[in-house]
PDB file of C-alpha atoms in Angstrom:
ATOM      1  CA  MET A 236       7.073  50.584 -83.243  1.00 40.00           C
ATOM      2  CA  LYS A 237       9.629  50.977 -80.482  1.00 46.00           C
ATOM      3  CA  PRO A 238       8.485  49.345 -77.218  1.00 49.00           C
ATOM      4  CA  ALA A 239       7.264  51.774 -74.592  1.00 49.00           C
ATOM      5  CA  PRO A 240       9.080  51.991 -71.267  1.00 59.00           C
ATOM      6  CA  GLU A 241       7.961  50.346 -68.063  1.00 85.00           C
ATOM      7  CA  PRO A 242       5.321  52.190 -65.990  1.00 95.00           C
ATOM      8  CA  LEU A 243       6.328  55.817 -65.613  1.00 96.00           C
ATOM      9  CA  PRO A 244       7.540  56.450 -62.049  1.00 95.00           C
ATOM     10  CA  PRO A 245       7.073  59.562 -59.894  1.00 95.00           C
ATOM     11  CA  GLY A 246       9.651  62.091 -61.007  1.00 96.00           C
ATOM     12  CA  ALA A 247       9.133  61.325 -64.714  1.00 97.00           C
ATOM     13  CA  ALA A 248       8.783  64.428 -66.887  1.00 97.00           C
ATOM     14  CA  ILE A 249       5.168  64.723 -67.988  1.00 98.00           C
ATOM     15  CA  GLY A 250       3.944  67.356 -70.419  1.00 97.00           C
ATOM     16  CA  VAL A 251       0.364  68.618 -70.275  1.00 98.00           C
ATOM     17  CA  ALA A 252      -0.782  70.383 -73.429  1.00 97.00           C
ATOM     18  CA  GLY A 253      -3.950  72.400 -72.931  1.00 97.00           C
ATOM     19  CA  CYS A 254      -4.349  73.879 -69.461  1.00 96.00           C
ATOM     20  CA  GLY A 255      -7.991  74.878 -69.425  1.00 94.00           C
ATOM     21  CA  ALA A 256     -10.816  73.711 -67.205  1.00 94.00           C
ATOM     22  CA  MET A 257      -9.682  70.067 -67.385  1.00 97.00           C
ATOM     23  CA  GLY A 258      -5.978  70.268 -68.223  1.00 97.00           C
ATOM     24  CA  ARG A 259      -4.870  72.544 -65.425  1.00 97.00           C
ATOM     25  CA  PRO A 260      -6.392  70.528 -62.553  1.00 97.00           C
ATOM     26  CA  MET A 261      -5.010  67.372 -64.167  1.00 98.00           C
ATOM     27  CA  ALA A 262      -1.544  68.928 -64.227  1.00 97.00           C
ATOM     28  CA  GLU A 263      -1.933  69.907 -60.586  1.00 97.00           C
ATOM     29  CA  ARG A 264      -2.926  66.369 -59.633  1.00 98.00           C
ATOM     30  CA  LEU A 265       0.170  65.022 -61.391  1.00 98.00           C
ATOM     31  CA  LEU A 266       2.333  67.511 -59.542  1.00 97.00           C
ATOM     32  CA  ALA A 267       0.803  66.375 -56.252  1.00 97.00           C
ATOM     33  CA  ALA A 268       1.606  62.768 -57.208  1.00 97.00           C
ATOM     34  CA  GLY A 269       5.285  63.627 -57.620  1.00 98.00           C
ATOM     35  CA  PHE A 270       5.621  63.922 -61.397  1.00 98.00           C
ATOM     36  CA  ALA A 271       7.719  66.674 -62.954  1.00 97.00           C
ATOM     37  CA  VAL A 272       5.099  68.562 -64.938  1.00 97.00           C
ATOM     38  CA  ARG A 273       5.826  70.856 -67.878  1.00 96.00           C
ATOM     39  CA  ALA A 274       2.754  72.568 -69.262  1.00 96.00           C
ATOM     40  CA  PHE A 275       1.788  74.299 -72.483  1.00 96.00           C
ATOM     41  CA  ASP A 276      -1.180  76.443 -73.435  1.00 95.00           C
ATOM     42  CA  VAL A 277      -1.797  78.821 -76.313  1.00 93.00           C
ATOM     43  CA  ARG A 278      -2.863  81.518 -73.845  1.00 92.00           C
ATOM     44  CA  PRO A 279      -0.149  83.762 -72.348  1.00 89.00           C
ATOM     45  CA  ALA A 280       1.383  82.660 -69.065  1.00 85.00           C
ATOM     46  CA  GLU A 281       0.188  85.887 -67.392  1.00 84.00           C
ATOM     47  CA  GLU A 282      -3.340  84.460 -67.346  1.00 88.00           C
ATOM     48  CA  PHE A 283      -2.296  81.567 -65.084  1.00 89.00           C
ATOM     49  CA  ASP A 284      -1.224  83.214 -61.772  1.00 89.00           C
ATOM     50  CA  SER A 285       0.941  80.834 -59.699  1.00 89.00           C
ATOM     51  CA  PHE A 286       0.632  78.060 -62.293  1.00 93.00           C
ATOM     52  CA  ALA A 287       2.562  80.168 -64.819  1.00 91.00           C
ATOM     53  CA  ARG A 288       5.925  78.781 -63.688  1.00 91.00           C
ATOM     54  CA  HIS A 289       4.993  75.396 -65.097  1.00 91.00           C
ATOM     55  CA  LEU A 290       4.432  76.980 -68.517  1.00 92.00           C
ATOM     56  CA  ALA A 291       8.034  78.162 -68.853  1.00 87.00           C
ATOM     57  CA  GLY A 292       9.616  77.222 -72.171  1.00 89.00           C
ATOM     58  CA  GLY A 293       6.420  76.883 -74.197  1.00 90.00           C
ATOM     59  CA  VAL A 294       5.937  73.876 -76.441  1.00 94.00           C
ATOM     60  CA  GLU A 295       9.721  73.387 -76.653  1.00 94.00           C
ATOM     61  CA  ALA A 296       9.713  72.329 -72.997  1.00 94.00           C
ATOM     62  CA  LEU A 297       7.474  69.385 -73.898  1.00 97.00           C
ATOM     63  CA  ARG A 298       9.980  67.923 -76.364  1.00 95.00           C
ATOM     64  CA  GLY A 299      12.136  66.513 -73.594  1.00 94.00           C
ATOM     65  CA  CYS A 300       9.240  64.926 -71.673  1.00 96.00           C
ATOM     66  CA  ASP A 301       8.843  61.199 -71.127  1.00 96.00           C
ATOM     67  CA  CYS A 302       5.159  61.531 -72.018  1.00 97.00           C
ATOM     68  CA  VAL A 303       2.793  64.254 -73.181  1.00 98.00           C
ATOM     69  CA  ILE A 304      -0.883  64.314 -72.252  1.00 98.00           C
ATOM     70  CA  SER A 305      -2.995  66.312 -74.699  1.00 98.00           C
ATOM     71  CA  VAL A 306      -6.121  67.964 -73.299  1.00 98.00           C
ATOM     72  CA  VAL A 307      -6.758  70.468 -76.089  1.00 97.00           C
ATOM     73  CA  ARG A 308     -10.265  71.250 -77.291  1.00 94.00           C
ATOM     74  CA  ASP A 309     -10.724  69.275 -80.520  1.00 96.00           C
ATOM     75  CA  ALA A 310      -9.134  67.555 -83.510  1.00 96.00           C
ATOM     76  CA  ALA A 311      -8.123  70.844 -85.127  1.00 96.00           C
ATOM     77  CA  GLU A 312      -6.210  71.926 -82.017  1.00 97.00           C
ATOM     78  CA  THR A 313      -4.702  68.434 -81.708  1.00 98.00           C
ATOM     79  CA  GLN A 314      -3.471  68.666 -85.289  1.00 98.00           C
ATOM     80  CA  ARG A 315      -1.892  72.065 -84.626  1.00 97.00           C
ATOM     81  CA  LEU A 316      -0.234  70.823 -81.454  1.00 97.00           C
ATOM     82  CA  CYS A 317       1.185  67.645 -82.924  1.00 98.00           C
ATOM     83  CA  LEU A 318       1.922  68.266 -86.578  1.00 97.00           C
ATOM     84  CA  THR A 319       1.441  71.806 -87.844  1.00 97.00           C
ATOM     85  CA  GLN A 320       1.554  75.032 -85.838  1.00 96.00           C
ATOM     86  CA  GLN A 321       3.362  73.839 -82.683  1.00 96.00           C
ATOM     87  CA  ALA A 322       4.637  70.718 -84.503  1.00 96.00           C
ATOM     88  CA  LEU A 323       5.547  68.871 -81.319  1.00 97.00           C
ATOM     89  CA  PHE A 324       6.159  65.649 -83.251  1.00 96.00           C
ATOM     90  CA  ARG A 325       8.090  67.208 -86.110  1.00 93.00           C
ATOM     91  CA  GLY A 326      11.861  67.296 -85.877  1.00 85.00           C
ATOM     92  CA  SER A 327      14.327  64.931 -84.259  1.00 86.00           C
ATOM     93  CA  ARG A 328      13.587  65.751 -80.592  1.00 92.00           C
ATOM     94  CA  ARG A 329      10.135  64.620 -79.530  1.00 95.00           C
ATOM     95  CA  PRO A 330       8.378  62.770 -76.689  1.00 96.00           C
ATOM     96  CA  PRO A 331       8.138  58.987 -77.042  1.00 96.00           C
ATOM     97  CA  LEU A 332       4.595  58.788 -75.629  1.00 97.00           C
ATOM     98  CA  LEU A 333       1.451  60.737 -76.461  1.00 98.00           C
ATOM     99  CA  VAL A 334      -1.816  60.319 -74.540  1.00 98.00           C
ATOM    100  CA  LEU A 335      -4.950  61.812 -76.104  1.00 98.00           C
ATOM    101  CA  CYS A 336      -7.315  62.824 -73.310  1.00 98.00           C
ATOM    102  CA  SER A 337      -9.416  65.144 -75.467  1.00 97.00           C
ATOM    103  CA  THR A 338     -12.614  63.693 -76.888  1.00 97.00           C
ATOM    104  CA  LEU A 339     -11.942  63.296 -80.614  1.00 96.00           C
ATOM    105  CA  PRO A 340     -13.494  61.430 -83.560  1.00 96.00           C
ATOM    106  CA  PRO A 341     -12.175  57.846 -83.443  1.00 96.00           C
ATOM    107  CA  ARG A 342     -11.357  58.090 -87.150  1.00 95.00           C
ATOM    108  CA  TYR A 343      -9.033  60.989 -86.388  1.00 97.00           C
ATOM    109  CA  VAL A 344      -7.157  58.963 -83.752  1.00 97.00           C
ATOM    110  CA  HIS A 345      -6.149  56.476 -86.436  1.00 97.00           C
ATOM    111  CA  GLU A 346      -5.333  59.246 -88.910  1.00 97.00           C
ATOM    112  CA  LEU A 347      -3.043  60.874 -86.355  1.00 98.00           C
ATOM    113  CA  ALA A 348      -1.371  57.563 -85.514  1.00 97.00           C
ATOM    114  CA  ALA A 349      -0.537  57.054 -89.185  1.00 97.00           C
ATOM    115  CA  ARG A 350       1.130  60.475 -89.345  1.00 97.00           C
ATOM    116  CA  LEU A 351       3.182  60.291 -86.172  1.00 97.00           C
ATOM    117  CA  PRO A 352       6.857  59.436 -86.733  1.00 95.00           C
ATOM    118  CA  PRO A 353       8.275  55.999 -85.896  1.00 93.00           C
ATOM    119  CA  GLY A 354       9.081  55.521 -82.235  1.00 92.00           C
ATOM    120  CA  VAL A 355       6.144  57.546 -80.919  1.00 96.00           C
ATOM    121  CA  ASN A 356       3.623  55.442 -78.987  1.00 96.00           C
ATOM    122  CA  LEU A 357       0.017  56.665 -78.980  1.00 98.00           C
ATOM    123  CA  VAL A 358      -2.661  55.940 -76.377  1.00 98.00           C
ATOM    124  CA  ASP A 359      -6.215  57.275 -76.499  1.00 98.00           C
ATOM    125  CA  ALA A 360      -7.494  57.882 -72.986  1.00 98.00           C
ATOM    126  CA  PRO A 361     -10.453  60.279 -73.004  1.00 98.00           C
ATOM    127  CA  MET A 362     -11.958  60.896 -69.602  1.00 97.00           C
ATOM    128  CA  SER A 363     -15.275  61.603 -67.956  1.00 96.00           C
ATOM    129  CA  GLY A 364     -15.946  63.503 -64.763  1.00 95.00           C
ATOM    130  CA  ALA A 365     -15.954  67.221 -65.595  1.00 95.00           C
ATOM    131  CA  PRO A 366     -13.671  69.825 -63.978  1.00 96.00           C
ATOM    132  CA  HIS A 367     -14.847  68.998 -60.453  1.00 96.00           C
ATOM    133  CA  GLY A 368     -13.775  65.370 -61.024  1.00 97.00           C
ATOM    134  CA  ALA A 369     -10.427  66.531 -62.381  1.00 97.00           C
ATOM    135  CA  ARG A 370      -9.824  68.696 -59.296  1.00 97.00           C
ATOM    136  CA  ARG A 371     -10.626  65.777 -56.995  1.00 97.00           C
ATOM    137  CA  GLY A 372      -8.692  63.165 -58.968  1.00 97.00           C
ATOM    138  CA  GLU A 373     -11.922  61.263 -59.577  1.00 98.00           C
ATOM    139  CA  LEU A 374     -11.954  60.979 -63.369  1.00 98.00           C
ATOM    140  CA  THR A 375     -12.918  57.866 -65.298  1.00 98.00           C
ATOM    141  CA  PHE A 376     -10.640  56.966 -68.204  1.00 98.00           C
ATOM    142  CA  MET A 377     -11.597  54.980 -71.296  1.00 98.00           C
ATOM    143  CA  VAL A 378      -8.345  53.682 -72.738  1.00 98.00           C
ATOM    144  CA  GLY A 379      -7.312  52.282 -76.097  1.00 98.00           C
ATOM    145  CA  GLY A 380      -3.877  51.194 -77.238  1.00 97.00           C
ATOM    146  CA  ASP A 381      -1.247  48.479 -77.239  1.00 96.00           C
ATOM    147  CA  ASP A 382      -0.443  46.862 -73.903  1.00 95.00           C
ATOM    148  CA  ALA A 383       3.086  48.274 -73.555  1.00 94.00           C
ATOM    149  CA  PRO A 384       2.311  52.002 -73.891  1.00 96.00           C
ATOM    150  CA  VAL A 385      -0.885  51.598 -71.867  1.00 97.00           C
ATOM    151  CA  ARG A 386       1.135  49.967 -69.081  1.00 96.00           C
ATOM    152  CA  ALA A 387       3.600  52.870 -69.244  1.00 97.00           C
ATOM    153  CA  VAL A 388       0.952  55.562 -68.725  1.00 97.00           C
ATOM    154  CA  TRP A 389      -1.208  53.652 -66.228  1.00 98.00           C
ATOM    155  CA  PRO A 390       0.374  55.363 -63.158  1.00 98.00           C
ATOM    156  CA  LEU A 391      -0.581  58.737 -64.631  1.00 98.00           C
ATOM    157  CA  LEU A 392      -4.175  57.661 -65.112  1.00 98.00           C
ATOM    158  CA  GLN A 393      -4.264  56.297 -61.569  1.00 98.00           C
ATOM    159  CA  ALA A 394      -3.032  59.649 -60.246  1.00 98.00           C
ATOM    160  CA  LEU A 395      -5.779  61.429 -62.162  1.00 98.00           C
ATOM    161  CA  GLY A 396      -8.774  59.175 -61.668  1.00 98.00           C
ATOM    162  CA  THR A 397     -10.477  56.443 -59.703  1.00 98.00           C
ATOM    163  CA  ARG A 398     -11.523  54.228 -62.650  1.00 98.00           C
ATOM    164  CA  GLN A 399      -9.496  53.162 -65.681  1.00 98.00           C
ATOM    165  CA  PHE A 400     -10.824  50.834 -68.383  1.00 98.00           C
ATOM    166  CA  HIS A 401      -8.451  49.408 -70.980  1.00 98.00           C
ATOM    167  CA  LEU A 402     -11.011  48.673 -73.658  1.00 98.00           C
ATOM    168  CA  GLY A 403      -8.872  47.322 -76.476  1.00 98.00           C
ATOM    169  CA  ALA A 404      -6.702  48.481 -79.345  1.00 98.00           C
ATOM    170  CA  LEU A 405      -6.047  52.071 -80.337  1.00 98.00           C
ATOM    171  CA  GLY A 406      -9.323  53.948 -80.831  1.00 97.00           C
ATOM    172  CA  ALA A 407     -11.380  51.711 -78.542  1.00 98.00           C
ATOM    173  CA  GLY A 408     -11.297  54.220 -75.702  1.00 98.00           C
ATOM    174  CA  MET A 409     -12.381  57.061 -77.956  1.00 98.00           C
ATOM    175  CA  SER A 410     -15.213  55.008 -79.453  1.00 97.00           C
ATOM    176  CA  VAL A 411     -16.617  54.232 -76.009  1.00 98.00           C
ATOM    177  CA  LYS A 412     -16.166  57.861 -74.913  1.00 98.00           C
ATOM    178  CA  VAL A 413     -18.142  59.366 -77.767  1.00 97.00           C
ATOM    179  CA  LEU A 414     -20.936  56.853 -77.155  1.00 97.00           C
ATOM    180  CA  ASN A 415     -20.874  57.777 -73.473  1.00 97.00           C
ATOM    181  CA  ASN A 416     -21.094  61.454 -74.371  1.00 97.00           C
ATOM    182  CA  TYR A 417     -23.950  60.795 -76.764  1.00 97.00           C
ATOM    183  CA  VAL A 418     -25.928  59.502 -73.784  1.00 97.00           C
ATOM    184  CA  ALA A 419     -24.691  62.334 -71.554  1.00 97.00           C
ATOM    185  CA  ALA A 420     -25.767  64.941 -74.119  1.00 98.00           C
ATOM    186  CA  SER A 421     -29.172  63.286 -74.343  1.00 98.00           C
ATOM    187  CA  SER A 422     -29.588  63.513 -70.580  1.00 98.00           C
ATOM    188  CA  VAL A 423     -28.601  67.206 -70.594  1.00 98.00           C
ATOM    189  CA  VAL A 424     -31.227  68.052 -73.207  1.00 98.00           C
ATOM    190  CA  ALA A 425     -33.915  65.907 -71.548  1.00 98.00           C
ATOM    191  CA  THR A 426     -33.180  67.267 -68.061  1.00 98.00           C
ATOM    192  CA  ARG A 427     -33.216  70.884 -69.234  1.00 98.00           C
ATOM    193  CA  ARG A 428     -36.547  70.220 -70.953  1.00 97.00           C
ATOM    194  CA  ALA A 429     -37.897  68.727 -67.736  1.00 97.00           C
ATOM    195  CA  PHE A 430     -36.735  71.812 -65.815  1.00 96.00           C
ATOM    196  CA  ALA A 431     -38.696  74.038 -68.177  1.00 96.00           C
ATOM    197  CA  LEU A 432     -41.816  71.910 -67.884  1.00 97.00           C
ATOM    198  CA  ALA A 433     -41.487  71.821 -64.086  1.00 96.00           C
ATOM    199  CA  ALA A 434     -41.329  75.605 -63.958  1.00 94.00           C
ATOM    200  CA  GLN A 435     -44.567  75.813 -65.941  1.00 95.00           C
ATOM    201  CA  LEU A 436     -46.192  73.585 -63.318  1.00 96.00           C
ATOM    202  CA  GLY A 437     -44.861  75.651 -60.431  1.00 97.00           C
ATOM    203  CA  VAL A 438     -42.327  72.988 -59.341  1.00 97.00           C
ATOM    204  CA  GLU A 439     -38.822  74.195 -58.493  1.00 95.00           C
ATOM    205  CA  PRO A 440     -36.090  72.546 -60.598  1.00 94.00           C
ATOM    206  CA  ALA A 441     -34.156  71.793 -57.408  1.00 95.00           C
ATOM    207  CA  THR A 442     -37.156  69.843 -56.106  1.00 97.00           C
ATOM    208  CA  LEU A 443     -37.420  67.940 -59.369  1.00 97.00           C
ATOM    209  CA  ARG A 444     -33.698  67.113 -59.228  1.00 96.00           C
ATOM    210  CA  GLU A 445     -34.066  65.722 -55.707  1.00 96.00           C
ATOM    211  CA  VAL A 446     -36.956  63.504 -56.774  1.00 97.00           C
ATOM    212  CA  MET A 447     -35.027  62.355 -59.846  1.00 97.00           C
ATOM    213  CA  ARG A 448     -31.968  61.590 -57.721  1.00 96.00           C
ATOM    214  CA  VAL A 449     -33.796  58.766 -55.939  1.00 97.00           C
ATOM    215  CA  SER A 450     -36.061  57.791 -58.819  1.00 98.00           C
ATOM    216  CA  SER A 451     -35.915  56.372 -62.321  1.00 98.00           C
ATOM    217  CA  GLY A 452     -35.046  59.754 -63.842  1.00 97.00           C
ATOM    218  CA  ALA A 453     -31.638  59.792 -62.152  1.00 97.00           C
ATOM    219  CA  ASN A 454     -28.741  60.802 -64.406  1.00 97.00           C
ATOM    220  CA  TRP A 455     -25.211  62.169 -64.015  1.00 96.00           C
ATOM    221  CA  TYR A 456     -26.018  65.707 -65.127  1.00 97.00           C
ATOM    222  CA  ALA A 457     -28.984  66.167 -62.803  1.00 97.00           C
ATOM    223  CA  GLY A 458     -27.284  64.414 -59.902  1.00 96.00           C
ATOM    224  CA  ALA A 459     -24.109  66.487 -60.090  1.00 96.00           C
ATOM    225  CA  PHE A 460     -25.823  69.712 -61.183  1.00 97.00           C
ATOM    226  CA  ASP A 461     -24.501  71.805 -58.303  1.00 96.00           C
ATOM    227  CA  LEU A 462     -20.928  70.588 -58.910  1.00 96.00           C
ATOM    228  CA  ILE A 463     -20.756  70.897 -62.682  1.00 96.00           C
ATOM    229  CA  ASP A 464     -19.087  74.170 -63.651  1.00 95.00           C
ATOM    230  CA  TRP A 465     -21.025  74.432 -66.925  1.00 97.00           C
ATOM    231  CA  ALA A 466     -24.389  73.143 -65.679  1.00 97.00           C
ATOM    232  CA  LYS A 467     -26.228  76.403 -66.385  1.00 97.00           C
ATOM    233  CA  GLU A 468     -24.546  77.215 -69.688  1.00 97.00           C
ATOM    234  CA  GLY A 469     -26.464  77.795 -72.870  1.00 98.00           C
ATOM    235  CA  TYR A 470     -25.232  76.982 -76.339  1.00 98.00           C
ATOM    236  CA  ALA A 471     -22.466  79.240 -77.669  1.00 97.00           C
ATOM    237  CA  PRO A 472     -19.513  78.423 -79.926  1.00 95.00           C
ATOM    238  CA  SER A 473     -17.061  78.569 -77.009  1.00 92.00           C
ATOM    239  CA  SER A 474     -19.274  76.813 -74.450  1.00 96.00           C
ATOM    240  CA  THR A 475     -19.074  73.314 -73.018  1.00 96.00           C
ATOM    241  CA  ILE A 476     -22.470  72.677 -74.626  1.00 97.00           C
ATOM    242  CA  ALA A 477     -20.751  73.222 -77.971  1.00 97.00           C
ATOM    243  CA  ILE A 478     -18.143  70.648 -76.906  1.00 96.00           C
ATOM    244  CA  LEU A 479     -21.005  68.217 -76.226  1.00 97.00           C
ATOM    245  CA  GLU A 480     -22.304  68.919 -79.717  1.00 97.00           C
ATOM    246  CA  LYS A 481     -18.833  68.155 -81.109  1.00 96.00           C
ATOM    247  CA  ASP A 482     -18.790  64.865 -79.205  1.00 96.00           C
ATOM    248  CA  VAL A 483     -22.219  63.846 -80.509  1.00 97.00           C
ATOM    249  CA  ARG A 484     -21.025  64.519 -84.051  1.00 96.00           C
ATOM    250  CA  ALA A 485     -17.972  62.361 -83.350  1.00 95.00           C
ATOM    251  CA  ALA A 486     -20.266  59.520 -82.237  1.00 96.00           C
ATOM    252  CA  LEU A 487     -22.295  59.912 -85.424  1.00 95.00           C
ATOM    253  CA  ASP A 488     -19.062  59.496 -87.391  1.00 92.00           C
ATOM    254  CA  LEU A 489     -18.449  55.993 -86.022  1.00 93.00           C
ATOM    255  CA  PRO A 490     -18.025  53.448 -88.836  1.00 89.00           C
ATOM    256  CA  GLY A 491     -21.214  51.662 -89.810  1.00 88.00           C
ATOM    257  CA  LEU A 492     -23.544  53.959 -87.887  1.00 87.00           C
ATOM    258  CA  GLU A 493     -26.889  54.623 -89.556  1.00 90.00           C
ATOM    259  CA  ARG A 494     -28.216  58.143 -88.913  1.00 90.00           C
ATOM    260  CA  HIS A 495     -31.469  58.253 -86.947  1.00 93.00           C
ATOM    261  CA  ALA A 496     -34.028  61.041 -86.498  1.00 96.00           C
ATOM    262  CA  LEU A 497     -33.117  61.078 -82.803  1.00 96.00           C
ATOM    263  CA  ASP A 498     -29.596  62.146 -83.726  1.00 97.00           C
ATOM    264  CA  ASP A 499     -30.777  65.288 -85.509  1.00 97.00           C
ATOM    265  CA  ALA A 500     -33.202  66.084 -82.697  1.00 97.00           C
ATOM    266  CA  LEU A 501     -30.400  65.778 -80.145  1.00 98.00           C
ATOM    267  CA  LEU A 502     -28.128  68.145 -82.089  1.00 98.00           C
ATOM    268  CA  ALA A 503     -30.983  70.636 -82.466  1.00 98.00           C
ATOM    269  CA  GLY A 504     -31.779  70.311 -78.762  1.00 98.00           C
ATOM    270  CA  LEU A 505     -28.221  71.164 -77.758  1.00 98.00           C
ATOM    271  CA  ARG A 506     -28.142  74.184 -80.010  1.00 98.00           C
ATOM    272  CA  ALA A 507     -31.447  75.419 -78.586  1.00 98.00           C
ATOM    273  CA  LEU A 508     -30.288  75.423 -74.959  1.00 98.00           C
ATOM    274  CA  GLU A 509     -30.442  78.827 -73.271  1.00 97.00           C
ATOM    275  CA  PRO A 510     -28.447  79.812 -70.183  1.00 97.00           C
ATOM    276  CA  LEU A 511     -30.171  79.148 -66.884  1.00 95.00           C
ATOM    277  CA  PRO A 512     -30.501  81.975 -64.358  1.00 91.00           C
TER     278      PRO A 512
END
């Protein structure tokens, strides 16, 4: 594989593919840090107000970038972006660096790496922190990949977050992320269940959250409840809760994992979540 460049400097052309709740604020943070951002989203530019100017040129604009960060929803959308429908890495003109920030099955990361053409360096760098963390530049990145491409993209990760962990070879970041999200999904289901039980006892959920915040029941979801955009969502195919379900399934696909009754209960619990008022 061709060696990656030295750390990408401000002014480098960075593509951001997927400009939804996470991708758009990430692109805006990169712009604020001085990078030349070119963005792509399957939605029409008219839906993006002032950000639309960064979407000019569609996926073709990403081909000349020094690095592309993918923040699309799942493995199917990643496949379409990279190899099939948009085919960013088909043809002779393509970016030399791809950073996967979506949460994907670790197996798929290796499958994608095997199908990328020679000369393309791949880094998996899924993040945690939700949209409010992306807007503030306070994301945590779990990174996997060879030293040279990781070193190249490190300035981007520093512009986007406050914590970056290089955890090992390609796929290591994604493996840690899906385990992290397994625990996060568990805390969402348990906290929502506690809210329902509190209501039956005449205790306000906000009061319960305050007690939990300084007690042994503390968790990220309850502690950041008022900041999390999707905190009150119920399960629906297009919801963030459905993304959590996807991430749990990715964790259950880790090599050597033995399925446990808790796993099925967690998936059922996510699907049973109703929207909060």
